[in-house]
Amino acid sequence: MATVANSGLEGVVAAETGISLVDGQAGQLLYGGYEIGDLAAHGSYDRVVGLLLDGEWPPSDEVLPAAPLSETVLTALRGLPTSCAPLDALRTAVSAFGAERRMGWPPTPQQARELIALGPAAVGAFARMRDGLEPVDAAGGAQLGVAGRLLYSISGEQPDEAKARALDAYFTVCAEHGLNASTFTARVITSTQSDLASAVCGAVGALKGRLHGGAPSEVRDQLTQIGDVDHAEAWIRDALARGERLMGFGHRIYKTMDPRAAALRSVAERLAADAEWLQLAIDVEDVALRLLAEHKPDRPLKTNVEYYASIVLDGVGLMTDLYTPAFAVARTAGWTAHALEQAEHGRLIRPDSRYVGPPQRPLPAGV
Ligand code: ACO
């Protein structure tokens, strides 16, 4: 069968964007010209939302307005099995919200803000419902930023300041990342003049896979299985010999350390939730990088964002199945910013495929 050398579309420029610069060779990520490490250390997610949607750093540090979940969204969430993946619950909530809100064409920054604000409330409501608890009153979290509101919506309590700050930095780091698979999905959906809620639904689906947003809980499993740095070398050698991938390493674009991993390592160090767990991660990372270089000498496989994301999310007290939903809530900013840009400047995205099936032939006898 003929193969298409670039079937993963690497190297193909499919959009022009002014939202972020992802430089894989230099290991650099800029949102609107601002460096990701500076944004994580000194910015806030709610302001980054303004930067991504409007193109300029917002003059005031107002938080995104919160809104209570509508009866339509709550009914949709209550109709789900409590055993379902919380990311599926988020996708369902976005779908129900979109059906009720009837977002028209073209998408607007206001619609984007509504979808970003929906995320923490929907994830928190589902996390509580599956434990037999009622969703929290949205008014109680109105003064918090989007990240703090996620913690409040889950626990029903005002979040610890250091944890809210750490999660806010994580949200900042995960808000946007160029034309990754889920953002491309959002742009493809928007390119058909579909609505913004549909674009976010599709993007959540694309994020779900373990090669994209599904990795951080697996990083945690990996570290749990290794348990002690003395076991790391044998464990990693075995995994690589079985043809497995080390979660939290490798990236399609970055050929050096993912700058988000460096920013999140600093966040994890500042949070210092579990010093032993962090030290294990740091020590295992060293062993993994050495063995990956041996395993694939011609392909740089470096630490990616998911590695220290797992430490931060664990440190702020999120259950592992809420890691990817937290990522999705944060990334809704990037998805919607790209959808707005696509709607303004883009055309219908419709690539070609090369046919490699059978030549024209008659139907089988008797049909
Ligand atoms: N561990 C071991 N080997 C790896 C790893 C890894 N983490 N990543 C890539 N490789 C190997 C592959 O097995 C492959 O080897 P082969 O040529 O012998 O088959 C080679 O490197 C190239 O791999 P591809 O999948 O073609 O590279 P791609 O650029 O498509 O992969 C990806 C990027 C999916 C992130 C990959 O590195 C991976 O699977 N990493 C582990 C999962 C992970 O951490 N995902 C989170 C990514 S960050 C994000 O999306 C937010």
Short mmCIF file of C-alpha atoms in Angstrom, two decimals, residues 196-327:
data_model
loop_
_atom_site.label_atom_id
_atom_site.label_comp_id
_atom_site.label_asym_id
_atom_site.label_seq_id
_atom_site.Cartn_x
_atom_site.Cartn_y
_atom_site.Cartn_z
CA LEU A 196 -18.37 27.80 18.95
CA ALA A 197 -19.89 25.23 21.36
CA SER A 198 -19.59 22.57 18.62
CA ALA A 199 -15.95 23.55 18.09
CA VAL A 200 -15.24 23.14 21.83
CA CYS A 201 -17.10 19.78 21.95
CA GLY A 202 -14.95 18.44 19.12
CA ALA A 203 -11.79 19.80 20.71
CA VAL A 204 -12.58 18.09 24.03
CA GLY A 205 -12.96 14.81 22.14
CA ALA A 206 -9.57 15.26 20.45
CA LEU A 207 -7.89 16.12 23.76
CA LYS A 208 -9.11 12.92 25.40
CA GLY A 209 -6.57 10.57 23.83
CA ARG A 210 -3.41 9.54 25.70
CA LEU A 211 -1.16 10.96 22.97
CA HIS A 212 -2.57 14.42 23.66
CA GLY A 213 -4.27 15.37 26.93
CA GLY A 214 -4.71 11.96 28.46
CA ALA A 215 -1.10 11.56 29.63
CA PRO A 216 -0.72 13.23 33.07
CA SER A 217 -2.66 10.61 35.02
CA GLU A 218 -0.47 8.01 33.31
CA VAL A 219 2.64 9.90 34.45
CA ARG A 220 1.35 9.46 37.98
CA ASP A 221 0.75 5.71 37.43
CA GLN A 222 4.26 5.44 35.99
CA LEU A 223 5.85 7.10 39.04
CA THR A 224 3.72 5.00 41.39
CA GLN A 225 4.88 1.81 39.67
CA ILE A 226 8.54 2.90 39.78
CA GLY A 227 8.12 3.82 43.45
CA ASP A 228 11.82 4.38 44.18
CA VAL A 229 14.55 5.91 42.04
CA ASP A 230 16.66 2.75 42.55
CA HIS A 231 14.04 0.84 40.52
CA ALA A 232 13.80 3.47 37.80
CA GLU A 233 16.49 2.19 35.44
CA ALA A 234 15.23 -1.42 35.39
CA TRP A 235 11.57 -0.32 35.12
CA ILE A 236 12.24 2.07 32.25
CA ARG A 237 14.51 -0.35 30.38
CA ASP A 238 11.78 -3.03 30.60
CA ALA A 239 9.08 -0.63 29.41
CA LEU A 240 11.16 0.52 26.43
CA ALA A 241 12.10 -3.08 25.57
CA ARG A 242 8.37 -3.91 25.46
CA GLY A 243 7.97 -1.06 22.95
CA GLU A 244 6.06 1.12 25.40
CA ARG A 245 6.26 4.91 25.52
CA LEU A 246 7.31 6.82 28.59
CA MET A 247 4.49 9.15 29.48
CA GLY A 248 5.49 12.79 29.87
CA PHE A 249 8.32 12.57 27.32
CA GLY A 250 8.54 13.37 23.62
CA HIS A 251 6.77 16.02 21.60
CA ARG A 252 5.90 16.54 17.97
CA ILE A 253 7.24 20.11 17.93
CA TYR A 254 9.77 20.49 20.76
CA LYS A 255 13.20 19.08 20.02
CA THR A 256 14.44 20.36 23.36
CA MET A 257 12.79 20.61 26.77
CA ASP A 258 9.19 21.78 26.53
CA PRO A 259 9.30 25.28 28.14
CA ARG A 260 5.99 24.49 29.83
CA ALA A 261 7.65 21.58 31.64
CA ALA A 262 10.30 23.98 33.02
CA ALA A 263 7.62 26.48 34.11
CA LEU A 264 5.57 23.75 35.80
CA ARG A 265 8.60 22.31 37.57
CA SER A 266 9.06 25.76 39.18
CA VAL A 267 5.37 25.82 40.10
CA ALA A 268 5.68 22.35 41.68
CA GLU A 269 8.78 23.46 43.61
CA ARG A 270 7.02 26.58 44.92
CA LEU A 271 3.91 24.62 45.89
CA ALA A 272 6.03 21.98 47.69
CA ALA A 273 2.96 19.86 48.37
CA ASP A 274 4.87 16.57 48.68
CA ALA A 275 8.64 17.01 48.69
CA GLU A 276 9.38 13.27 48.39
CA TRP A 277 7.06 12.79 45.41
CA LEU A 278 8.59 15.81 43.64
CA GLN A 279 12.11 14.53 44.32
CA LEU A 280 11.14 11.12 42.91
CA ALA A 281 9.85 12.84 39.76
CA ILE A 282 13.06 14.87 39.38
CA ASP A 283 15.29 11.81 39.87
CA VAL A 284 13.23 9.59 37.56
CA GLU A 285 13.27 12.33 34.90
CA ASP A 286 17.09 12.25 34.87
CA VAL A 287 17.15 8.47 34.40
CA ALA A 288 14.40 8.60 31.75
CA LEU A 289 16.18 11.29 29.71
CA ARG A 290 19.42 9.28 29.76
CA LEU A 291 17.70 6.05 28.70
CA LEU A 292 15.54 7.73 26.04
CA ALA A 293 18.70 9.24 24.50
CA GLU A 294 20.19 5.74 24.39
CA HIS A 295 16.94 4.25 23.05
CA LYS A 296 16.46 6.78 20.22
CA PRO A 297 19.82 8.48 19.62
CA ASP A 298 18.54 10.21 16.47
CA ARG A 299 15.33 11.56 17.94
CA PRO A 300 15.38 14.05 20.82
CA LEU A 301 12.84 12.82 23.38
CA LYS A 302 12.66 15.40 26.17
CA THR A 303 10.35 16.14 29.08
CA ASN A 304 6.96 17.46 27.96
CA VAL A 305 4.30 19.54 29.73
CA GLU A 306 2.44 16.53 31.09
CA TYR A 307 5.29 15.36 33.32
CA TYR A 308 5.30 18.19 35.88
CA ALA A 309 1.61 18.89 35.21
CA SER A 310 0.97 15.61 36.94
CA ILE A 311 2.95 16.76 40.02
CA VAL A 312 1.15 20.11 40.17
CA LEU A 313 -2.32 18.62 39.72
CA ASP A 314 -1.62 16.01 42.36
CA GLY A 315 -0.27 18.76 44.65
CA VAL A 316 -3.43 20.85 44.43
CA GLY A 317 -5.45 17.78 45.37
CA LEU A 318 -7.19 16.86 42.11
CA MET A 319 -8.19 13.24 41.61
CA THR A 320 -6.39 11.70 38.64
CA ASP A 321 -9.50 11.47 36.47
CA LEU A 322 -9.90 15.25 36.82
CA TYR A 323 -6.45 15.98 35.36
CA THR A 324 -7.53 15.98 31.71
CA PRO A 325 -10.77 17.89 32.44
CA ALA A 326 -8.64 20.56 34.17
CA PHE A 327 -6.45 20.70 31.06
#
